[in-house]
Coordinates of C-alpha atoms in Angstrom, one line a residue:
Chain A
M1 CA 0.0 0.0 0.0
H2 CA 1.5 3.3 -1.1
F3 CA 1.0 6.8 0.0
Y4 CA 2.3 9.8 -1.9
L5 CA 3.9 12.1 0.7
P6 CA 2.9 15.7 0.0
V7 CA 6.1 17.4 1.2
A8 CA 8.8 14.7 0.6
E9 CA 7.2 14.3 -2.8
M10 CA 7.7 10.6 -3.1
S11 CA 5.6 7.6 -3.0
A12 CA 6.1 5.7 0.3
N13 CA 5.1 2.3 1.4
I14 CA 2.7 2.8 4.3
L15 CA 3.5 -0.5 6.0
I16 CA 7.2 0.1 5.9
F17 CA 6.9 3.5 7.7
L18 CA 4.4 2.1 10.2
A19 CA 6.7 -0.7 11.0
M20 CA 9.6 1.7 11.3
G21 CA 7.6 3.8 13.7
G22 CA 6.7 0.7 15.6
A23 CA 10.2 -0.7 15.8
V24 CA 11.7 2.6 17.0
G25 CA 8.8 3.1 19.3
F26 CA 9.5 -0.3 20.8
L27 CA 13.1 0.5 21.4
S28 CA 12.3 4.0 22.8
G29 CA 9.8 2.3 25.2
L30 CA 12.3 -0.3 26.1
F31 CA 15.2 2.1 26.8
G32 CA 13.1 5.1 27.9
V33 CA 14.6 7.3 25.3
G34 CA 13.0 9.6 22.7
G35 CA 14.1 7.6 19.7
G36 CA 14.9 10.6 17.5
F37 CA 18.5 9.5 17.1
L38 CA 17.3 6.2 15.7
M39 CA 14.3 7.4 13.6
T40 CA 16.0 10.3 11.8
P41 CA 18.9 8.1 10.5
L42 CA 16.4 5.4 9.5
L43 CA 14.4 7.9 7.5
I44 CA 17.5 9.2 5.9
F45 CA 18.7 5.8 4.9
S46 CA 15.3 4.9 3.5
G47 CA 15.5 7.7 1.0
I48 CA 13.6 10.6 2.7
P49 CA 15.5 13.8 2.0
P50 CA 17.6 14.5 5.2
A51 CA 16.0 17.9 5.8
V52 CA 12.5 16.5 5.6
A53 CA 13.6 13.6 7.9
V54 CA 14.8 16.1 10.5
G55 CA 11.8 18.4 10.3
T56 CA 9.3 15.5 10.3
E57 CA 10.9 13.6 13.1
S58 CA 10.6 16.6 15.5
A59 CA 6.9 16.4 15.1
Q60 CA 7.0 12.7 16.0
I61 CA 9.1 13.3 19.1
T62 CA 6.5 15.9 20.2
A63 CA 3.9 13.1 20.0
S64 CA 6.0 10.5 21.7
S65 CA 7.2 12.6 24.6
V66 CA 4.0 14.4 25.5
S67 CA 2.5 11.3 27.1
G68 CA 5.6 10.8 29.1
A69 CA 5.7 14.4 30.2
F70 CA 2.1 14.2 31.2
A71 CA 2.7 11.1 33.3
Q72 CA 5.7 12.8 35.0
W73 CA 3.6 15.9 35.6
R74 CA 1.0 13.9 37.4
R75 CA 3.7 12.5 39.6
R76 CA 5.0 16.1 40.3
N77 CA 8.4 15.2 38.8
I78 CA 8.8 18.4 36.8
D79 CA 10.7 21.4 37.9
F80 CA 8.8 24.0 35.9
A81 CA 11.3 26.9 36.8
M82 CA 14.2 24.8 35.6
G83 CA 12.2 23.5 32.6
T84 CA 11.3 27.1 31.6
V85 CA 14.9 28.3 31.7
L86 CA 16.1 25.3 29.7
L87 CA 13.2 25.8 27.2
A88 CA 14.0 29.5 26.8
G89 CA 17.5 28.6 25.9
G90 CA 16.3 25.7 23.7
I91 CA 14.1 27.9 21.6
V92 CA 16.9 30.4 21.0
G93 CA 19.1 27.4 19.9
S94 CA 16.3 26.0 17.8
V95 CA 15.8 29.3 15.9
L96 CA 19.5 29.4 15.2
G97 CA 19.5 25.7 14.2
V98 CA 16.7 26.0 11.8
Q99 CA 18.4 29.0 10.1
L100 CA 21.6 27.0 10.0
V101 CA 19.8 24.1 8.3
G102 CA 18.5 26.5 5.7
S103 CA 22.0 27.9 5.0
L104 CA 23.6 24.5 5.0
R105 CA 21.1 23.2 2.5
R106 CA 21.7 26.1 0.2
L107 CA 25.4 25.3 0.4
G108 CA 24.8 21.6 -0.3
V109 CA 26.6 20.4 2.8
F110 CA 23.6 19.7 5.1
D111 CA 23.8 15.9 4.5
F112 CA 27.4 15.9 5.4
F113 CA 26.9 18.1 8.4
V114 CA 24.1 15.9 9.8
A115 CA 26.2 12.8 9.4
A116 CA 29.2 14.5 11.0
C117 CA 27.0 15.5 14.0
Y118 CA 25.7 12.0 14.4
V119 CA 29.1 10.5 14.3
T120 CA 30.5 12.9 16.9
F121 CA 27.6 12.8 19.4
L122 CA 26.6 9.2 19.1
G123 CA 30.3 8.2 19.1
V124 CA 31.1 10.1 22.3
I125 CA 27.8 9.2 24.1
G126 CA 27.8 5.6 23.0
T127 CA 31.4 5.1 24.2
L128 CA 30.7 6.8 27.6
M129 CA 27.6 4.7 28.1
L130 CA 29.3 1.5 27.1
I131 CA 32.2 2.1 29.5
E132 CA 29.8 3.1 32.3
S133 CA 27.5 0.1 31.9
V134 CA 30.4 -2.4 31.7
N135 CA 31.9 -0.9 34.9
T136 CA 28.6 -1.1 36.7
M137 CA 28.1 -4.7 35.6
R138 CA 31.6 -5.5 36.8
K139 CA 31.1 -3.8 40.2
M140 CA 27.7 -5.4 40.7
R141 CA 29.3 -8.8 40.2
G142 CA 32.1 -7.8 42.6
G143 CA 29.4 -7.0 45.2
T144 CA 30.5 -3.4 46.0
S145 CA 27.7 -0.9 46.1
V146 CA 27.6 1.8 43.5
S147 CA 27.5 5.3 44.8
S148 CA 25.1 7.5 42.9
R149 CA 25.3 11.3 43.2
R150 CA 28.0 13.3 44.7
S151 CA 26.5 16.5 46.0
G152 CA 27.5 19.6 47.7
Q153 CA 30.5 20.2 45.5
H154 CA 31.3 23.8 44.6
M155 CA 32.2 24.5 41.0
W156 CA 32.8 27.6 39.0
I157 CA 29.2 27.4 37.9
H158 CA 28.1 28.5 41.3
G159 CA 29.9 31.8 41.0
L160 CA 27.8 33.1 38.1
P161 CA 25.3 35.9 38.5
L162 CA 21.5 35.9 37.9
K163 CA 20.9 33.3 40.6
L164 CA 17.5 31.7 40.7
R165 CA 15.8 29.4 43.2
F166 CA 14.7 26.1 41.7
Q167 CA 12.4 24.7 44.3
R168 CA 11.7 21.2 43.0
S169 CA 15.4 20.6 42.3
K170 CA 16.4 22.1 45.6
L171 CA 19.0 24.3 43.9
Y172 CA 20.0 27.9 44.1
I173 CA 22.1 28.5 41.0
S174 CA 22.6 31.0 38.2
A175 CA 20.2 30.8 35.3
I176 CA 23.0 31.1 32.8
P177 CA 24.3 27.5 32.7
P178 CA 20.8 25.9 32.2
F179 CA 20.0 28.5 29.6
L180 CA 23.2 27.7 27.7
I181 CA 22.7 23.9 28.0
G182 CA 19.1 24.4 26.7
M183 CA 20.4 26.5 23.8
F184 CA 23.0 23.8 22.9
V185 CA 20.3 21.1 23.0
G186 CA 17.9 23.2 21.0
L187 CA 20.6 23.7 18.3
L188 CA 21.2 20.0 18.1
A189 CA 17.5 19.2 18.1
A190 CA 17.0 21.4 15.1
I191 CA 20.0 20.1 13.1
M192 CA 19.8 16.4 14.0
G193 CA 16.1 15.8 14.4
V194 CA 16.4 14.6 17.9
G195 CA 14.8 15.5 21.2
G196 CA 18.2 15.9 22.8
G197 CA 17.4 14.0 26.0
F198 CA 20.6 12.1 25.6
I199 CA 22.5 15.3 26.1
M200 CA 20.0 17.0 28.4
V201 CA 19.8 14.2 31.0
P202 CA 23.6 13.8 31.6
A203 CA 24.1 17.6 31.5
M204 CA 21.4 18.1 34.2
I205 CA 22.7 15.3 36.4
Y206 CA 26.5 16.0 36.1
L207 CA 26.7 19.8 35.4
L208 CA 23.6 21.2 37.1
R209 CA 23.3 18.5 39.8
V210 CA 19.6 18.3 39.5
P211 CA 18.2 15.4 41.6
T212 CA 17.6 12.4 39.4
N213 CA 13.9 12.1 40.3
V214 CA 13.1 15.4 38.6
V215 CA 15.6 15.1 35.7
V216 CA 13.5 12.9 33.4
G217 CA 10.3 14.8 34.0
T218 CA 11.9 18.2 33.5
S219 CA 13.8 17.0 30.4
L220 CA 10.6 15.6 28.9
F221 CA 8.7 18.8 29.6
Q222 CA 11.4 20.8 27.9
I223 CA 11.5 18.3 24.9
V224 CA 7.8 18.5 24.3
F225 CA 7.8 22.3 23.9
L226 CA 11.2 22.4 22.2
T227 CA 10.3 19.9 19.5
A228 CA 6.9 21.5 19.1
A229 CA 8.6 24.9 18.5
T230 CA 11.2 23.2 16.2
T231 CA 8.5 21.5 14.1
A232 CA 6.7 24.8 13.7
L233 CA 9.9 26.6 12.7
H234 CA 11.0 23.9 10.3
A235 CA 7.6 24.0 8.7
S236 CA 7.5 27.8 8.4
Q237 CA 11.1 28.5 7.5
N238 CA 12.2 25.5 5.4
Q239 CA 8.9 23.7 4.5
T240 CA 10.4 20.4 5.4
V241 CA 7.7 18.9 7.6
D242 CA 5.7 16.1 6.0
V243 CA 2.5 15.7 8.1
A244 CA 1.5 12.5 6.4
L245 CA 4.8 10.9 7.2
A246 CA 4.7 12.2 10.7
V247 CA 1.2 10.7 11.3
L248 CA 2.5 7.3 10.0
L249 CA 5.5 7.4 12.3
M250 CA 3.4 8.5 15.3
A251 CA 0.8 5.8 14.8
G252 CA 3.5 3.1 14.7
G253 CA 5.5 4.7 17.4
V254 CA 2.8 5.0 20.1
V255 CA 1.9 1.3 19.8
G256 CA 5.5 0.1 19.7
A257 CA 6.4 2.2 22.8
Q258 CA 3.7 0.4 24.9
F259 CA 5.2 -3.0 24.1
G260 CA 8.7 -1.7 24.6
A261 CA 7.9 -0.4 28.0
V262 CA 6.5 -3.8 29.1
A263 CA 9.6 -5.6 27.7
G264 CA 11.9 -3.1 29.4
E265 CA 10.6 -4.1 32.8
R266 CA 12.1 -7.6 32.4
L267 CA 15.6 -6.3 31.8
K268 CA 18.1 -4.9 34.3
A269 CA 19.0 -1.3 34.1
E270 CA 22.7 -1.8 33.3
Q271 CA 21.8 -4.5 30.7
L272 CA 19.5 -1.9 29.1
R273 CA 22.2 0.7 29.1
F274 CA 24.7 -1.7 27.5
L275 CA 22.3 -2.6 24.7
L276 CA 21.4 1.1 24.2
A277 CA 25.1 2.0 24.0
A278 CA 25.7 -0.7 21.4
L279 CA 22.8 0.6 19.4
V280 CA 24.0 4.2 19.6
L281 CA 27.5 3.2 18.5
M282 CA 26.1 1.2 15.6
V283 CA 24.1 4.2 14.3
G284 CA 27.2 6.4 14.7
L285 CA 29.3 3.9 12.8
R286 CA 26.8 3.7 10.0
F287 CA 27.1 7.5 9.5
A288 CA 30.9 7.3 9.8
W289 CA 30.9 4.7 7.0
Q290 CA 28.8 7.1 4.9
L291 CA 31.5 9.8 5.4
I292 CA 34.5 7.6 4.7
A293 CA 33.4 5.2 2.0
P294 CA 33.8 6.3 -1.5
P295 CA 30.3 7.2 -2.8
A296 CA 28.8 5.2 -5.7
D297 CA 28.4 8.4 -7.7
L298 CA 30.4 11.5 -7.0
Y299 CA 27.6 13.6 -8.4
S300 CA 24.2 14.3 -6.9
I301 CA 21.3 16.4 -8.1
G302 CA 18.7 18.3 -6.3
A303 CA 16.2 21.1 -6.7
A304 CA 17.6 24.5 -6.1
V305 CA 16.7 25.6 -2.6
G306 CA 16.0 29.2 -1.7
G307 CA 17.2 30.7 -5.0
A308 CA 20.6 28.9 -4.7
Chain B
M1 CA -5.8 13.9 39.9
P2 CA -8.9 14.5 37.9
G3 CA -8.6 11.5 35.6
R4 CA -12.2 11.7 34.5
E5 CA -11.9 15.1 33.0
H6 CA -8.8 14.1 31.2
R7 CA -10.5 11.2 29.7
C8 CA -13.4 13.3 28.6
A9 CA -11.0 15.8 27.0
A10 CA -9.1 13.0 25.2
L11 CA -12.3 11.5 23.9
G12 CA -13.3 14.9 22.6
L13 CA -10.0 15.2 20.8
M14 CA -10.3 11.7 19.4
A15 CA -13.7 12.5 18.1
T16 CA -12.5 15.7 16.5
L17 CA -9.6 14.0 14.8
G18 CA -11.7 11.1 13.7
I19 CA -14.2 13.4 12.0
G20 CA -11.3 15.3 10.4
F21 CA -9.8 12.1 9.0
L22 CA -13.2 11.1 7.7
V23 CA -13.6 14.4 5.9
L24 CA -10.2 14.1 4.4
A25 CA -10.7 10.5 3.4
A26 CA -14.0 11.4 1.7
S27 CA -12.4 14.2 -0.3
Q28 CA -9.7 11.8 -1.4
T29 CA -12.0 9.0 -2.6
Q30 CA -13.9 11.7 -4.6
A31 CA -10.6 12.8 -6.2
Q32 CA -9.8 9.2 -7.1
K33 CA -13.2 8.7 -8.7
R34 CA -12.5 11.9 -10.7
Q35 CA -9.2 10.5 -11.7
K36 CA -10.6 7.1 -12.9
A37 CA -13.6 8.3 -14.7
P38 CA -12.8 11.3 -16.9
P39 CA -9.7 10.2 -19.0
V40 CA -11.8 7.8 -21.0
A41 CA -14.6 10.3 -21.5
K42 CA -12.2 13.1 -22.4
E43 CA -10.7 11.2 -25.4
A44 CA -12.6 12.3 -28.3
P45 CA -10.2 11.6 -31.2
H46 CA -12.2 8.5 -32.4
T47 CA -14.0 10.6 -35.0
Q48 CA -10.6 11.9 -36.3
M49 CA -9.3 8.3 -36.5
Q50 CA -12.3 7.3 -38.7
E51 CA -11.6 10.1 -41.1
V52 CA -8.0 9.0 -41.3
T53 CA -8.9 5.6 -42.7
R54 CA -11.4 7.1 -45.1
E55 CA -9.1 9.6 -46.8
Q56 CA -6.3 7.4 -48.0
Q57 CA -5.3 9.0 -51.3
P58 CA -2.1 8.0 -53.0
G59 CA 0.3 10.8 -53.7
A60 CA -1.3 13.2 -51.2
K61 CA 1.0 14.7 -48.5
E62 CA 1.3 12.7 -45.2
A63 CA 0.3 14.2 -41.9
V64 CA 0.5 12.8 -38.4
Q65 CA -2.0 13.1 -35.7
A66 CA -1.8 11.7 -32.1
D67 CA -3.2 11.7 -28.7
V68 CA -2.4 10.3 -25.2
S69 CA -4.4 7.8 -23.2
A70 CA -4.9 10.3 -20.3
R71 CA -4.7 14.0 -20.9
N72 CA -5.2 14.8 -17.2
V73 CA -3.5 12.6 -14.7
A74 CA -4.5 13.1 -11.0
V75 CA -1.7 12.8 -8.5
T76 CA -3.5 11.7 -5.4
S77 CA -2.2 10.1 -2.2
S78 CA -2.2 6.8 -3.9
F79 CA -0.2 7.9 -6.9
N80 CA 2.6 5.5 -7.6
G81 CA 3.6 6.4 -11.2
I82 CA 1.5 5.9 -14.3
E83 CA 1.9 4.4 -17.8
I84 CA 0.8 6.6 -20.6
V85 CA -0.2 5.3 -24.0
I86 CA 0.6 7.5 -26.9
F87 CA -1.2 6.6 -30.1
G88 CA -1.4 8.3 -33.5
A89 CA -2.1 7.8 -37.2
V90 CA -0.5 8.8 -40.4
D91 CA -2.9 10.6 -42.8
N92 CA -2.5 9.4 -46.4
S93 CA -0.2 6.6 -45.4
Q94 CA 1.8 5.2 -48.4
Q95 CA 3.1 2.2 -46.6
S96 CA 1.8 -1.2 -47.5
S97 CA 1.8 -2.8 -44.1
A98 CA 2.7 -2.2 -40.5
E99 CA 6.0 -4.1 -41.0
S100 CA 7.2 -2.4 -44.1
G101 CA 9.2 0.3 -42.2
Y102 CA 8.3 2.9 -44.7
Y103 CA 7.9 5.7 -42.1
D104 CA 9.7 6.4 -38.9
V105 CA 8.0 7.9 -35.9
M106 CA 9.7 9.6 -32.9
I107 CA 7.9 10.7 -29.8
V108 CA 9.3 13.2 -27.3
V109 CA 7.7 13.7 -23.9
E110 CA 9.0 16.7 -22.0
G111 CA 8.1 17.8 -18.4
V112 CA 8.3 21.3 -17.0
P113 CA 11.8 22.9 -17.3
G114 CA 13.2 24.0 -14.0
R115 CA 16.3 24.9 -12.1
I116 CA 18.5 22.2 -10.8
V117 CA 21.7 22.0 -8.7
V118 CA 24.4 19.4 -9.4
R119 CA 26.9 18.8 -6.7
R120 CA 30.2 16.9 -6.9
K121 CA 31.8 15.2 -3.9
N122 CA 35.5 15.4 -3.2
N123 CA 37.6 13.6 -0.7
V124 CA 38.7 16.2 1.9
A125 CA 41.0 14.8 4.6
G126 CA 39.5 11.3 4.2
L127 CA 35.9 12.5 4.2
W128 CA 33.5 12.7 1.3
L129 CA 31.7 16.0 1.0
N130 CA 30.2 18.2 -1.7
T131 CA 32.8 20.7 -2.7
S132 CA 31.7 22.1 -6.1
S133 CA 28.3 22.6 -7.6
A134 CA 26.7 24.0 -10.8
T135 CA 23.2 25.4 -11.2
F136 CA 21.4 24.9 -14.5
D137 CA 18.2 26.4 -15.8
V138 CA 15.7 25.0 -18.3
V139 CA 16.4 21.4 -17.2
P140 CA 13.3 19.4 -18.1
S141 CA 12.0 17.6 -15.1
Y142 CA 11.2 14.7 -17.3
Y143 CA 12.3 13.7 -20.8
A144 CA 11.4 10.6 -22.7
I145 CA 12.2 9.7 -26.4
A146 CA 10.6 6.8 -28.0
S147 CA 11.1 5.9 -31.6
T148 CA 10.6 3.1 -34.2
R149 CA 14.4 2.9 -34.8
P150 CA 17.5 4.5 -33.2
I151 CA 17.1 8.2 -33.4
D152 CA 20.5 8.7 -35.2
E153 CA 19.2 6.5 -38.0
I154 CA 15.9 8.3 -38.3
T155 CA 17.2 11.9 -38.1
T156 CA 20.1 14.0 -39.1
E157 CA 22.5 15.5 -36.5
E158 CA 21.4 19.0 -37.6
F159 CA 17.8 18.2 -37.0
R160 CA 18.5 16.8 -33.5
A161 CA 20.6 19.9 -32.7
S162 CA 18.1 22.4 -34.0
H163 CA 15.0 20.7 -32.4
G164 CA 16.8 19.9 -29.1
V165 CA 16.2 16.2 -29.5
G166 CA 18.3 13.7 -27.6
F167 CA 20.0 13.9 -24.3
Q168 CA 23.1 15.6 -25.6
H169 CA 21.1 18.3 -27.2
L170 CA 19.0 19.3 -24.2
R171 CA 19.4 23.1 -23.8
F172 CA 20.5 23.2 -20.1
T173 CA 21.9 26.6 -19.5
P174 CA 24.2 27.4 -16.6
A175 CA 22.2 29.7 -14.3
F176 CA 23.2 33.3 -14.1
G177 CA 25.4 34.4 -11.2
Q178 CA 27.1 31.1 -10.4
T179 CA 29.1 31.3 -7.2
Q180 CA 31.9 29.2 -8.7
A181 CA 33.5 29.9 -12.0
L182 CA 33.5 26.6 -13.9
S183 CA 35.5 25.5 -16.9
T184 CA 33.9 24.1 -20.0
E185 CA 34.9 20.6 -19.2
D186 CA 33.5 20.9 -15.7
L187 CA 30.2 22.1 -17.1
K188 CA 30.2 19.2 -19.5
E189 CA 30.7 16.8 -16.7
F190 CA 28.0 18.3 -14.6
R191 CA 25.6 18.3 -17.6
E192 CA 26.4 14.6 -18.2
A193 CA 25.8 13.9 -14.5
I194 CA 22.3 15.4 -14.7
V195 CA 21.4 13.1 -17.5
R196 CA 23.0 10.0 -15.9
L197 CA 21.3 10.6 -12.6
K198 CA 17.9 11.4 -14.1
E199 CA 18.2 8.3 -16.2
K200 CA 18.8 6.3 -13.0
Q201 CA 15.7 7.8 -11.4
G202 CA 13.7 6.8 -14.4
L203 CA 13.0 10.4 -15.3
Y204 CA 15.0 10.5 -18.5
I205 CA 14.2 7.6 -20.9
Q206 CA 15.3 6.7 -24.3
D207 CA 13.9 3.7 -26.0
N208 CA 14.8 3.2 -29.7
F209 CA 12.2 0.6 -30.5
R210 CA 9.3 1.7 -28.3
V211 CA 7.1 3.0 -31.1
A212 CA 5.3 0.3 -33.2
F213 CA 3.1 0.5 -36.2
I214 CA 0.0 -1.6 -35.7
G215 CA -1.5 -1.1 -39.1
K216 CA -0.4 0.8 -42.2
S217 CA -1.3 4.1 -40.6
L218 CA -1.8 3.5 -36.9
F219 CA 1.1 3.4 -34.3
R220 CA 1.4 3.4 -30.6
A221 CA 3.9 3.6 -27.7
T222 CA 3.8 3.4 -24.0
I223 CA 5.8 5.7 -21.7
E224 CA 6.2 5.4 -18.0
L225 CA 5.8 8.4 -15.7
P226 CA 7.4 7.2 -12.4
A227 CA 6.2 8.1 -8.9
N228 CA 8.9 10.6 -8.4
V229 CA 7.9 12.7 -11.5
T230 CA 7.4 16.4 -11.0
V231 CA 3.8 17.5 -11.5
G232 CA 2.8 20.0 -14.1
P233 CA 2.2 20.2 -17.8
F234 CA 3.9 17.8 -20.2
E235 CA 4.4 18.4 -23.9
T236 CA 4.3 15.4 -26.2
R237 CA 5.7 16.0 -29.6
V238 CA 5.2 13.4 -32.3
Y239 CA 7.4 13.5 -35.4
L240 CA 6.9 11.6 -38.6
F241 CA 10.0 10.9 -40.8
R242 CA 10.7 9.3 -44.1
E243 CA 14.3 8.8 -45.0
E244 CA 15.6 11.4 -42.5
K245 CA 13.1 13.9 -43.8
L246 CA 10.5 15.4 -41.4
L247 CA 7.1 14.9 -43.0
S248 CA 4.8 16.1 -40.3
Q249 CA 4.7 17.0 -36.6
Y250 CA 2.0 17.0 -34.0
T251 CA 1.9 18.2 -30.4
V252 CA -0.3 17.0 -27.6
R253 CA -0.3 18.3 -24.0
L254 CA -0.9 16.2 -20.9
N255 CA -1.2 17.5 -17.4
L256 CA -0.2 16.0 -14.1
E257 CA -2.1 17.7 -11.3
R258 CA -2.3 17.1 -7.5
E259 CA -5.8 16.2 -6.5
G260 CA -7.8 15.6 -3.3
L261 CA -6.0 15.3 0.0
E262 CA -2.6 15.4 -1.7
R263 CA -3.5 18.8 -3.3
H264 CA -4.8 20.2 0.0
L265 CA -1.8 19.2 2.1
H266 CA 0.7 20.4 -0.5
R267 CA -1.0 23.7 -0.8
F268 CA -1.3 24.1 2.9
A269 CA 2.4 23.2 3.5
F270 CA 3.8 25.6 1.0
G271 CA 1.1 28.3 0.9
Y272 CA 0.5 28.7 4.7
P273 CA 3.7 27.2 6.2
T274 CA 3.2 28.7 9.7
L275 CA -0.3 27.5 10.0
Y276 CA 0.6 24.1 8.6
G277 CA 3.4 23.9 11.2
L278 CA 1.0 24.7 14.0
M279 CA -1.5 22.1 12.7
T280 CA 1.3 19.5 12.7
V281 CA 2.2 20.3 16.3
A282 CA -1.5 20.1 17.3
I283 CA -1.8 16.7 15.7
A284 CA 1.3 15.5 17.4
L285 CA 0.2 16.7 20.9
A286 CA -3.3 15.3 20.4
A287 CA -1.9 11.9 19.2
G288 CA 0.4 11.6 22.1
L289 CA -2.2 12.5 24.7
I290 CA -4.8 10.2 23.1
A291 CA -2.4 7.3 23.0
S292 CA -1.5 7.8 26.7
T293 CA -5.1 7.9 27.7
V294 CA -6.1 4.9 25.6
F295 CA -3.2 2.7 26.8
R296 CA -3.5 3.8 30.4
R297 CA -7.2 2.7 30.3
A298 CA -6.3 -0.6 28.6
A299 CA -3.7 -1.3 31.3
H300 CA -6.2 -0.9 34.1

């Protein structure tokens, strides 16, 4: 069964994209991640123009993270003050990112840039996660308890002005670091078609020292609004959001995520992290291959974007 | 938490979306009906064809007439390429049978010309990235040549050059104000790359034996318009030759147009991009909330 995508301007097999949404939804439910870093590459490799893949995927992340954010809100796990500062930065970053996508497309290096971003971030994060999960597994076997959060350390971050009180996080810190982190994540979200949770969560834990119980909720809250803004911006600035494709991915994704969440309860946290790390590295390597391997054809053609 | 209210709200959203989809689906099926019904009705050349067989007079000048199987093709959400039949007849045909090979016919189908960017990758420090590009204007989005015999046997080089027939005679012109100054050889390579890549995408087609006579005056050919074809008007030119000499020429237009849901969405996305973006966001939020409500209830 085929569907002619109105913005991507190609005929797509409905079942393939539903299945793709389902599979990525399953993995995101399993690992508790947004899945953007898996879906955008899959879309690109299946022939969707990279810019359309990135724009459309931000719509799908909005859909998949809103239910999570809602659940976290009901459990009062969102620090709205922190979320708002992160979001403000995020939107600034997203505006910059969407502009950058436009310019890079005009220069014809957007595909390269996306691949390079994926290689860099997935490579670094995948390696860190792999090391961490292997260490944890080894320690668990050795029987020593794993200490979680070191708190009360003073860093240069605490000397910055514009201090705000973040009640839910029990923090009194400057608004500048969360704003900058939000901005960086917003930039990445716009360029890579991801929610940015994989950067946001570690940054909140290790840099801002937000208590882990509010990290996920606050990150999800920020992701919902950030990806919603990014979708609107991509649609209005670059016309690269395909609503038909987004609906297909959403439909597959929400169903897959439910099954993934059930399956996830049967695996141990460090096993999950190990598997996720392996997956992240595989996607990163696939992009690395694209950059290094000699292309089948040196030439490529495309419609002129924005007057070239 | 007020779960009951949330459920009511979600049900309301679901109902709204459901109705929306029904409306869209209805408009789409209508469009498909429109696509299926009219092409047959619109073809009126039967009367002309009868005249052709009646007026066979030896010695009179030959003329060619032609038409296509569908003059208006609807690109709907189910569009997955289409095969067009081009048929025509030679007035005052002198040939004794379909197999005699007395005449040669060449059919050229050309899509809307547009601007295209060709990019070339280069290895920079071990990585492959686009380093140079050329922009061409007047590049046909689609170009197909079908003929009874290879075109260089039917026509002279001068004819092909002056009529812009054949891949090497397409009049791509480098766009004004190129950012990079390109040498003639580079331009030639870029030009060849366009043709090669378009051929690979099934958008440039050359078939030397696609046109066949099925009677002493009647001939036909089928030409594929793939799913990735650009919508718009197409010009179909039919040439009749006898020993490299052009006897007659006939032009038919066919039109590919977006219809139904496809047309609405495309117009919406490019005509009102901000509103379209907000609608997409609203759909995403609604979908996520509905899903969480439905699955939470199922779990209880």
